[in-house]
Amino acid sequence: MGFSTDAVHAGQTPEPRTGAVITPLFQTSTYAQKGPGEHTGYEYGRTQNPTREALEQNIAALESGKYGFAFASGMAAINTVAQLLKAGDHVIATENVYGGTYRFFTKIMEKFGLRLSWVDTSDLEAVRTAWRPETRMVFVETPTNPMLVLSDIEQIARLARERDALLVVDNTFLSPYFQRPLELGADLVLHSTTKYLNGHSDVVGGIVVTRREDLAERLAFLQNAAGGVPSPFDCWLVLRATKTLALRMRAHAENALRIAQYLHDHPKVERVLYPHLPSHPQHELALRQQKTPYGDSGSGGMVTFFVPDFATAQHVMRRLKLFIVAESLGGVESLACHPASMTHASVPPEMRAKIGITDGLIRLSVGVEDVDDLIADLDQALRE
Ligand code: P1T
């Protein structure tokens, strides 16, 4: 089936008793058993939930995977993936990940004996150099948050396979509409479903998808045993949203490209990062790797740009009227964020400097409003 057909139907059939077209919200914590141990396949809400299963199957299909595991947040998904490892194992991770991911690995997992190397994974040689005999996982975010640096998933997957390590890709920024890492050889793909998959800024959630049965068994165990599961209602909301993923992503990408072009030509803007601008250093990789299921390519709705300093960034952000100043991304409404003081404040200043997150960097999550209104808003905010 095509992507949009799967988006509407995968994991869902009309409910057998009433014919309800929409998957019901099974808002229950437990299930009746005929006698001890005689159950319907559903025992307890943490372990199984039909609404959650529908969502897991739906997103697994969109990611060209077989098995999906939903979580209460993107961080809970990342936490569960990290639990596939043990003390002493080494992880090579993209140096510019979401600030919370960096905080999770450095402040929590290192305490339990995981070893981390923060590497510019856009440089394959740097990944090779960082490799150790105990390297068991490569954790890649592409495009990165907020620098929009790309890593070549196919090449890193080859390296990881040769050396018996798992490749995990955080695909939050593009969604499966623009990038399907499992097709490129990744073992696991994960999302903060809080972002594009839900798309309406009313749920915090996460998901992990794989094609591998051995990993699926371990993830099913961890999902239940560690327990970071989402509420049935949140699953129901995300399932409602994935139906329009293709429509929304096309609108986000169209608006974002127009805005990136506008900012590129603006005298007050020092630099714009957007992978589908020819000026992006990895434009070629973007065209090759960030493909829709229909063969065209795109870069989603995130645009990063630089103004000279913190004072200018503050001035611009305070003047924005339509763009809302807020953390998060991927919703239908446009947001503006100052990573150095907001989403990446938990990354140490030296690391921020190394990655290039300056005090004059502004990150836009471009929504699906009329693009002329968005450009007019930026225009008035960038004026003296
Ligand atoms: O917020 P949560 O659902 O727990 O997801 C964490 C997460 C994981 N991966 C990426 C790439 C992310 O961007 C995030 C969350 N990011 C933000 C809240 C933000 O504003 O960047």
XYZ file of N, CA and C in Angstrom, residues 94-334:
723
model
N 25.801 11.269 17.956
C 25.907 12.559 17.258
C 26.108 13.670 18.292
N 27.136 14.505 18.100
C 27.468 15.492 19.146
C 26.360 16.528 19.326
N 25.667 16.859 18.241
C 24.585 17.835 18.364
C 23.242 17.122 18.330
N 22.860 16.548 19.481
C 21.513 15.974 19.602
C 20.649 16.971 20.368
N 19.367 16.680 20.472
C 18.472 17.459 21.335
C 19.103 17.529 22.737
N 19.028 18.704 23.380
C 19.671 18.905 24.674
C 19.273 17.865 25.717
N 18.034 17.451 25.693
C 17.553 16.460 26.660
C 18.175 15.079 26.438
N 18.492 14.767 25.190
C 19.143 13.484 24.879
C 20.571 13.503 25.422
N 21.251 14.620 25.224
C 22.612 14.791 25.748
C 22.586 14.680 27.284
N 21.644 15.360 27.893
C 21.513 15.332 29.362
C 21.237 13.911 29.848
N 20.370 13.193 29.157
C 20.022 11.827 29.561
C 21.257 10.915 29.557
N 22.023 10.948 28.466
C 23.186 10.050 28.388
C 24.295 10.470 29.362
N 24.557 11.787 29.464
C 25.696 12.220 30.301
C 25.359 12.225 31.788
N 24.127 12.592 32.139
C 23.798 12.725 33.570
C 23.216 11.440 34.152
N 22.667 10.568 33.321
C 22.033 9.358 33.854
C 22.768 8.100 33.408
N 22.877 7.871 32.110
C 23.418 6.583 31.647
C 24.904 6.413 31.982
N 25.664 7.508 31.975
C 27.092 7.375 32.316
C 27.255 6.946 33.778
N 26.307 7.350 34.606
C 26.312 6.957 36.027
C 26.164 5.441 36.165
N 25.490 4.828 35.193
C 25.292 3.368 35.224
C 26.344 2.627 34.393
N 27.411 3.330 34.016
C 28.553 2.645 33.390
C 28.553 2.607 31.875
N 27.605 3.322 31.243
C 27.650 3.412 29.780
C 28.728 4.430 29.414
N 29.464 4.155 28.346
C 30.511 5.103 27.927
C 30.055 5.773 26.636
N 30.226 7.082 26.579
C 29.747 7.848 25.422
C 30.880 8.556 24.712
N 30.855 8.552 23.384
C 31.725 9.450 22.611
C 30.811 10.323 21.775
N 30.949 11.641 21.938
C 30.132 12.604 21.180
C 30.906 12.999 19.938
N 30.360 12.620 18.795
C 31.116 12.685 17.554
C 30.313 13.430 16.488
N 31.017 14.109 15.600
C 30.372 14.699 14.434
C 30.109 13.554 13.451
N 28.925 12.967 13.545
C 28.643 11.762 12.750
C 28.404 12.078 11.265
N 28.471 13.380 10.903
C 28.398 13.702 9.468
C 29.735 13.341 8.810
N 30.761 13.090 9.644
C 32.103 12.755 9.171
C 32.351 11.258 9.444
N 32.270 10.461 8.406
C 32.368 9.002 8.572
C 33.714 8.596 9.180
N 34.741 9.349 8.814
C 36.079 9.055 9.339
C 36.108 9.261 10.861
N 35.408 10.296 11.321
C 35.340 10.566 12.766
C 34.614 9.422 13.484
N 33.604 8.849 12.832
C 32.879 7.714 13.433
C 33.828 6.524 13.534
N 34.573 6.264 12.467
C 35.552 5.152 12.460
C 36.589 5.331 13.568
N 37.091 6.560 13.685
C 38.144 6.849 14.663
C 37.643 6.649 16.100
N 36.370 6.959 16.315
C 35.817 6.863 17.676
C 35.521 5.416 18.085
N 35.556 4.511 17.113
C 35.152 3.121 17.379
C 36.069 2.438 18.395
N 35.466 1.665 19.300
C 36.249 0.890 20.280
C 35.766 -0.557 20.215
N 36.532 -1.485 20.745
C 36.077 -2.883 20.725
C 34.727 -3.054 21.418
N 34.428 -2.202 22.414
C 33.171 -2.358 23.166
C 32.044 -1.449 22.632
N 32.222 -0.893 21.437
C 31.152 -0.066 20.842
C 29.983 -0.970 20.439
N 28.825 -0.700 21.014
C 27.639 -1.533 20.751
C 26.499 -0.760 20.096
N 26.618 0.559 20.065
C 25.515 1.343 19.484
C 26.051 2.637 18.880
N 25.469 2.996 17.725
C 25.685 4.336 17.177
C 24.321 5.018 17.228
N 24.278 6.168 17.884
C 23.022 6.900 18.054
C 23.110 8.182 17.219
N 22.313 8.213 16.161
C 22.404 9.319 15.199
C 21.115 10.136 15.187
N 21.286 11.440 15.231
C 20.146 12.330 14.992
C 20.437 13.027 13.674
N 19.551 12.908 12.701
C 19.755 13.559 11.397
C 18.418 13.931 10.774
N 18.205 15.209 10.442
C 19.044 16.370 10.702
C 19.096 16.654 12.212
N 20.204 17.283 12.645
C 20.336 17.518 14.076
C 19.510 18.717 14.522
N 19.267 18.723 15.809
C 18.505 19.767 16.479
C 19.497 20.647 17.247
N 19.728 21.891 16.918
C 19.049 22.710 15.922
C 19.921 23.026 14.700
N 21.103 22.408 14.567
C 22.048 22.838 13.524
C 21.745 22.260 12.142
N 20.823 21.291 12.090
C 20.410 20.690 10.819
C 21.598 20.102 10.048
N 22.487 19.458 10.796
C 23.614 18.723 10.198
C 23.103 17.328 9.841
N 23.486 16.825 8.670
C 23.013 15.506 8.231
C 24.112 14.465 8.391
N 23.699 13.255 8.708
C 24.617 12.113 8.726
C 24.142 11.124 7.675
N 25.092 10.462 7.033
C 24.751 9.505 5.982
C 24.360 8.168 6.622
N 23.069 7.928 6.679
C 22.551 6.755 7.401
C 23.058 5.464 6.766
N 23.041 5.406 5.441
C 23.418 4.176 4.731
C 24.874 3.791 5.034
N 25.754 4.777 5.006
C 27.176 4.484 5.257
C 27.426 4.092 6.704
N 26.782 4.783 7.631
C 26.979 4.437 9.047
C 26.374 3.057 9.331
N 25.261 2.746 8.671
C 24.625 1.430 8.857
C 25.571 0.316 8.411
N 26.269 0.556 7.316
C 27.210 -0.450 6.808
C 28.325 -0.697 7.824
N 28.839 0.408 8.341
C 29.920 0.340 9.335
C 29.440 -0.407 10.592
N 28.246 -0.056 11.058
C 27.717 -0.662 12.286
C 27.483 -2.164 12.084
N 27.000 -2.527 10.892
C 26.716 -3.939 10.613
C 28.007 -4.747 10.595
N 29.028 -4.210 9.922
C 30.329 -4.898 9.860
C 30.901 -5.137 11.253
N 30.616 -4.180 12.164
C 31.274 -4.230 13.466
C 30.324 -4.616 14.589
N 29.149 -5.137 14.206
C 28.242 -5.717 15.180
C 27.719 -4.730 16.235
N 27.382 -3.538 15.775
C 26.767 -2.562 16.686
C 25.408 -2.182 16.122
N 24.524 -1.695 16.996
C 23.197 -1.269 16.551
C 23.252 0.166 16.056
N 22.554 0.439 14.969
C 22.389 1.841 14.549
C 20.970 2.295 14.895
N 20.914 3.339 15.719
C 19.642 3.934 16.126
C 19.565 5.323 15.494
N 18.439 5.631 14.854
C 18.280 6.965 14.261
C 17.074 7.670 14.883
N 17.319 8.865 15.410
C 16.227 9.716 15.876
C 15.717 10.480 14.651
N 14.522 10.128 14.212
C 13.944 10.649 12.964
C 12.888 11.722 13.222
N 12.934 12.299 14.424
C 11.903 13.254 14.841
C 11.759 14.436 13.886
N 12.876 14.980 13.394
C 12.814 16.218 12.621
C 12.165 16.043 11.245
N 12.227 14.866 10.669
C 11.698 14.704 9.310
C 10.404 13.910 9.245
N 10.210 13.013 10.194
C 9.078 12.081 10.182
C 9.285 11.084 9.033
N 8.587 9.954 9.070
C 8.789 8.971 7.994
C 8.378 9.474 6.620
N 7.665 10.600 6.558
C 7.297 11.104 5.227
C 8.532 11.525 4.437
N 9.515 12.104 5.122
C 10.712 12.579 4.415
C 11.943 11.691 4.607
N 11.892 10.740 5.534
C 13.088 9.907 5.740
C 12.691 8.615 6.451
N 13.116 7.476 5.893
C 12.793 6.191 6.502
C 14.097 5.417 6.749
N 14.702 5.641 7.926
C 16.031 5.093 8.218
C 16.122 3.565 8.136
N 15.020 2.848 8.398
C 15.109 1.376 8.334
C 15.387 0.929 6.901
N 14.843 1.666 5.938
C 15.102 1.333 4.520
C 16.567 1.561 4.166
N 17.238 2.402 4.944
C 18.644 2.728 4.680
C 19.589 1.875 5.528
N 19.031 0.938 6.306
C 19.877 -0.008 7.033
C 19.953 0.183 8.535
N 19.235 1.175 9.083
C 19.245 1.346 10.546
C 18.522 0.176 11.208
N 18.909 -0.152 12.431
C 18.249 -1.237 13.176
C 17.006 -0.742 13.901
N 17.097 0.493 14.412
C 15.983 1.057 15.175
C 15.780 2.505 14.736
N 14.527 2.907 14.630
C 14.231 4.315 14.382
C 13.322 4.770 15.515
N 13.555 5.971 16.003
C 12.706 6.459 17.093
C 12.258 7.888 16.836
N 11.208 8.258 17.559
C 10.622 9.594 17.432
C 10.175 10.126 18.774
N 10.233 11.429 18.874
C 9.372 12.104 19.822
C 8.081 12.313 19.035
N 7.034 11.546 19.355
C 5.758 11.711 18.623
C 5.082 13.025 19.002
N 5.612 13.655 20.050
C 5.183 15.002 20.449
C 5.230 15.954 19.259
N 6.105 15.661 18.298
C 6.412 16.593 17.226
C 5.541 16.312 15.989
N 6.158 16.031 14.829
C 5.363 15.944 13.589
C 4.334 14.816 13.601
N 4.654 13.670 14.213
C 3.710 12.553 14.133
C 2.379 12.935 14.767
N 2.423 13.618 15.905
C 1.157 14.100 16.461
C 0.757 15.431 15.812
N 1.702 16.332 15.704
C 1.511 17.513 14.857
C 0.558 18.589 15.354
N -0.054 18.410 16.506
C -1.030 19.394 16.956
C -0.715 19.925 18.356
N 0.511 19.689 18.819
C 0.992 20.269 20.085
C 0.077 19.996 21.284
N -0.540 18.806 21.293
C -1.385 18.488 22.447
C -1.069 17.128 23.076
N 0.069 16.530 22.693
C 0.470 15.233 23.269
C 1.984 15.230 23.461
N 2.450 14.607 24.544
C 3.872 14.272 24.689
C 3.964 12.748 24.550
N 4.780 12.285 23.613
C 4.865 10.838 23.392
C 6.117 10.447 22.633
N 6.346 9.143 22.553
C 7.514 8.635 21.822
C 7.214 7.285 21.192
N 8.054 6.882 20.246
C 7.883 5.560 19.630
C 9.226 5.037 19.136
N 9.384 3.712 19.153
C 10.558 3.036 18.594
C 10.036 2.002 17.604
N 10.657 1.918 16.422
C 10.238 0.951 15.396
C 11.445 0.140 14.931
N 11.220 -1.146 14.667
C 12.270 -2.003 14.129
C 11.661 -3.034 13.175
N 12.567 -3.634 12.358
C 12.154 -4.775 11.532
C 12.616 -6.068 12.181
N 13.518 -5.957 13.151
C 14.193 -7.147 13.696
C 13.401 -7.781 14.832
N 13.081 -9.071 14.662
C 12.278 -9.775 15.656
C 13.014 -9.873 16.998
N 14.347 -10.101 16.945
C 15.104 -10.235 18.210
C 15.034 -8.932 19.013
N 15.147 -7.789 18.319
C 15.071 -6.513 19.040
C 13.642 -6.239 19.510
N 12.673 -6.652 18.699
C 11.270 -6.449 19.065
C 10.942 -7.199 20.362
N 11.460 -8.399 20.491
C 11.208 -9.172 21.722
C 11.781 -8.467 22.943
N 12.992 -7.939 22.767
C 13.628 -7.268 23.908
C 12.927 -5.950 24.229
N 12.472 -5.246 23.192
C 11.782 -3.970 23.427
C 10.415 -4.190 24.073
N 9.727 -5.254 23.660
C 8.423 -5.567 24.262
C 8.616 -5.858 25.749
N 9.677 -6.588 26.058
C 9.977 -6.889 27.458
C 10.233 -5.590 28.232
N 11.092 -4.730 27.653
C 11.467 -3.486 28.344
C 10.278 -2.531 28.477
N 9.455 -2.480 27.445
C 8.294 -1.578 27.490
C 7.410 -1.931 28.687
N 7.228 -3.227 28.895
C 6.395 -3.670 30.007
C 7.153 -3.623 31.339
N 8.405 -4.081 31.323
C 9.149 -4.222 32.580
C 9.581 -2.865 33.130
N 9.983 -1.942 32.237
C 10.407 -0.617 32.717
C 9.204 0.328 32.780
N 8.205 0.109 31.919
C 6.893 0.718 32.122
C 6.656 2.139 31.633
N 7.498 2.634 30.735
C 7.307 4.026 30.284
C 6.240 4.179 29.226
N 5.056 3.621 29.462
C 4.021 3.558 28.412
C 3.164 4.832 28.354
N 2.586 5.127 27.177
C 1.711 6.289 27.041
C 0.286 5.964 27.480
N -0.520 6.999 27.711
C -1.928 6.764 28.039
C -2.665 6.361 26.764
N -3.735 5.575 26.898
C -4.529 5.219 25.707
C -5.048 6.457 24.981
N -5.430 7.488 25.725
C -5.965 8.692 25.080
C -4.910 9.367 24.200
N -3.672 9.439 24.725
C -2.604 10.039 23.919
C -2.355 9.208 22.656
N -2.432 7.877 22.782
C -2.269 7.021 21.595
C -3.368 7.318 20.587
N -4.563 7.478 21.087
C -5.717 7.742 20.211
C -5.543 9.072 19.471
N -5.034 10.075 20.182
C -4.808 11.375 19.544
C -3.724 11.287 18.470
N -2.627 10.565 18.758
C -1.545 10.478 17.765
C -2.036 9.689 16.550
N -2.834 8.656 16.795
C -3.376 7.848 15.701
C -4.282 8.700 14.797
N -4.975 9.637 15.413
C -5.836 10.557 14.658
C -4.974 11.461 13.777
N -3.781 11.800 14.289
C -2.928 12.771 13.593
C -2.112 12.154 12.455
N -1.699 10.904 12.607
C -0.835 10.327 11.570
C -1.586 10.210 10.237
N -2.914 10.205 10.294
C -3.717 10.103 9.054
C -3.408 11.250 8.090
N -3.070 12.414 8.639
C -2.809 13.586 7.788
C -1.314 13.908 7.699
N -0.464 12.942 8.060
C 0.976 13.240 8.099
C 1.507 13.745 6.754
N 1.170 13.053 5.669
C 1.701 13.450 4.358
C 1.247 14.862 3.988
N -0.029 15.148 4.231
C -0.563 16.486 3.899
C 0.153 17.560 4.697
N 0.314 17.290 5.983
C 0.952 18.294 6.834
C 2.425 18.474 6.469
N 3.135 17.358 6.258
C 4.577 17.471 5.993
C 4.855 18.238 4.706
N 4.002 18.015 3.701
C 4.183 18.751 2.439
C 3.996 20.256 2.682
N 2.996 20.589 3.494
C 2.731 22.005 3.778
C 3.865 22.614 4.607
N 4.346 21.873 5.615
C 5.468 22.369 6.433
C 6.676 22.648 5.538
N 6.997 21.685 4.666
C 8.221 21.784 3.862
C 8.119 22.920 2.841
N 6.946 23.069 2.256
C 6.742 24.148 1.274
C 6.926 25.513 1.938
N 6.298 25.686 3.108
C 6.420 26.963 3.834
C 7.852 27.186 4.306
N 8.484 26.122 4.811
C 9.842 26.269 5.370
C 10.830 26.665 4.281
N 10.689 26.088 3.102
C 11.610 26.434 2.014
C 11.457 27.905 1.635
N 10.208 28.376 1.560
C 9.968 29.794 1.236
C 10.592 30.703 2.296
N 10.433 30.323 3.556
C 10.966 31.140 4.654
C 12.491 31.098 4.657
N 13.061 29.929 4.393
C 14.524 29.808 4.347
C 15.071 30.713 3.239
N 14.391 30.725 2.103
C 14.838 31.581 0.987
C 14.732 33.059 1.361
N 13.623 33.404 2.018
C 13.427 34.801 2.452
C 14.549 35.223 3.412
N 14.836 34.373 4.396
C 15.863 34.708 5.396
C 17.258 34.766 4.753
N 17.481 33.871 3.806
C 18.761 33.817 3.107
C 19.088 35.157 2.459
N 18.049 35.837 1.959
C 18.246 37.105 1.243
C 18.140 38.318 2.160
N 17.879 38.107 3.455
C 17.668 39.238 4.367
C 19.008 39.782 4.881
N 19.225 41.106 4.747
C 20.531 41.672 5.132
C 20.882 41.499 6.621
N 19.883 41.392 7.491
C 20.164 41.284 8.933
C 20.539 39.865 9.359
N 20.265 38.914 8.458
C 20.499 37.505 8.802
C 21.888 37.095 8.319
N 22.699 36.569 9.239
C 24.084 36.210 8.881
C 24.156 34.914 8.088
N 23.313 33.950 8.500
C 23.386 32.643 7.849
C 22.068 31.906 8.090
N 21.652 31.091 7.126
C 20.439 30.279 7.281
C 20.816 28.827 7.060
N 20.277 27.955 7.876
C 20.496 26.522 7.683
C 19.168 25.867 7.317
N 19.133 25.262 6.163
C 17.968 24.473 5.728
C 18.483 23.528 4.648
N 18.398 22.225 4.859
C 19.074 21.288 3.946
C 18.661 21.398 2.479
N 17.452 21.925 2.215
C 17.052 22.040 0.813
C 17.419 23.380 0.181
N 18.157 24.219 0.908
C 18.760 25.394 0.273
C 20.065 24.930 -0.354
N 20.340 25.304 -1.586
C 21.605 24.889 -2.225
C 22.836 25.320 -1.421
N 22.694 26.345 -0.564
C 23.834 26.817 0.238
C 24.146 25.877 1.413
N 23.261 24.933 1.713
C 23.531 24.011 2.831
C 24.693 23.101 2.449
N 25.691 22.950 3.359
C 26.893 22.163 2.997
C 26.596 20.703 2.627
N 25.449 20.198 3.031
C 25.126 18.801 2.694
C 23.869 18.701 1.834
N 23.706 19.691 0.987
C 22.525 19.744 0.116
C 22.371 18.456 -0.710
N 23.504 17.967 -1.240
C 23.454 16.755 -2.073
C 22.926 15.563 -1.289
N 23.429 15.414 -0.050
C 22.977 14.306 0.802
C 21.485 14.443 1.116
N 21.050 15.685 1.327
C 19.621 15.927 1.601
C 18.764 15.437 0.435
N 19.194 15.744 -0.784
C 18.424 15.341 -1.970
C 18.367 13.813 -2.084
N 19.453 13.164 -1.701
C 19.570 11.711 -1.858
C 18.880 10.947 -0.722
N 19.011 11.465 0.504
C 18.580 10.689 1.683
C 17.168 11.023 2.169
N 16.781 12.279 1.997
C 15.509 12.741 2.554
C 14.414 12.637 1.501
N 14.011 11.409 1.243
C 13.098 11.121 0.149
C 11.711 10.782 0.672
N 10.704 11.312 0.016
C 9.344 10.888 0.338
C 9.116 9.521 -0.295
N 8.054 8.822 0.122
C 7.778 7.518 -0.486
C 7.419 7.650 -1.968
N 7.212 8.882 -2.427
C 6.813 9.097 -3.819
C 7.986 9.552 -4.688
N 9.197 9.556 -4.095
C 10.402 9.795 -4.885
C 10.952 11.206 -4.869
N 10.121 12.198 -4.483
C 10.676 13.553 -4.404
C 11.348 13.720 -3.035
N 12.069 14.823 -2.855
C 12.781 14.966 -1.594
C 12.333 16.241 -0.885
N 12.650 16.329 0.399
C 12.235 17.500 1.171
C 12.921 17.541 2.515
N 12.831 18.711 3.163
C 13.569 18.899 4.412
C 12.697 19.239 5.610
N 11.386 19.065 5.496
C 10.534 19.299 6.657
C 10.376 20.764 6.999
N 10.050 21.033 8.242
C 9.627 22.374 8.629
C 10.566 23.135 9.543
N 11.782 22.623 9.775
C 12.691 23.294 10.710
C 13.693 24.171 9.957
N 13.788 25.416 10.376
C 14.730 26.362 9.770
C 15.510 27.037 10.894
N 16.834 27.074 10.747
C 17.681 27.722 11.755
C 18.385 28.912 11.110
N 18.415 30.047 11.834
C 19.154 31.191 11.278
C 19.889 31.957 12.376
N 20.879 32.722 11.920
C 21.751 33.436 12.851
C 21.607 34.935 12.679
N 21.416 35.619 13.814
C 21.543 37.075 13.848
C 22.809 37.365 14.666
N 23.318 38.615 14.648
C 24.662 38.835 15.205
C 24.855 38.441 16.678
N 23.874 38.677 17.537
C 24.126 38.441 18.963
C 22.820 38.181 19.734
N 22.973 37.955 21.037
C 21.838 37.641 21.901
C 20.825 38.787 21.924
N 21.349 40.021 21.987
C 20.444 41.186 22.063
C 19.545 41.242 20.823
N 20.135 40.985 19.659
C 19.322 41.012 18.427
C 18.327 39.856 18.435
N 18.778 38.674 18.852
C 17.881 37.508 18.891
C 16.691 37.790 19.817
N 16.999 38.376 20.972
C 15.935 38.700 21.937
C 14.954 39.711 21.340
N 15.514 40.730 20.695
C 14.707 41.783 20.081
C 13.754 41.179 19.040
N 14.320 40.334 18.167
C 13.510 39.720 17.104
C 12.416 38.843 17.719
N 12.805 38.018 18.692
C 11.836 37.064 19.241
C 10.721 37.758 20.022
N 11.060 38.853 20.682
C 10.025 39.600 21.419
C 9.039 40.280 20.483
N 9.505 40.598 19.281
C 8.630 41.308 18.335
C 7.732 40.383 17.522
N 8.066 39.095 17.482
C 7.250 38.159 16.692
C 5.823 38.129 17.228
N 4.850 38.115 16.319
C 3.450 38.118 16.759
C 2.761 36.796 16.430
N 3.028 36.285 15.206
C 2.360 35.059 14.769
C 3.168 33.838 15.227
N 4.469 33.883 15.040
C 5.346 32.842 15.581
C 5.267 32.934 17.108
N 4.995 31.830 17.746
C 4.916 31.811 19.209
C 6.278 31.386 19.754
N 6.788 32.117 20.739
C 8.064 31.753 21.350
C 7.805 30.605 22.321
N 8.316 29.426 21.974
C 8.058 28.238 22.793
C 9.041 27.133 22.434
N 9.264 26.203 23.394
C 10.012 24.981 23.094
C 9.093 24.087 22.269
N 9.647 22.972 21.810
C 8.951 21.989 20.980
C 8.888 22.439 19.522
N 8.305 21.581 18.710
C 8.300 21.776 17.254
C 7.319 20.792 16.627
N 7.101 20.980 15.336
C 6.344 19.978 14.582
C 4.841 20.122 14.636
N 4.339 21.178 15.278
C 2.892 21.393 15.319
C 2.454 22.228 14.131
N 1.140 22.312 13.929
C 0.610 23.085 12.806
C 0.856 24.580 12.975
N 1.095 25.016 14.222
C 1.352 26.439 14.450
C 2.856 26.698 14.469
N 3.269 27.864 13.989
C 4.693 28.183 13.905
C 5.231 28.609 15.266
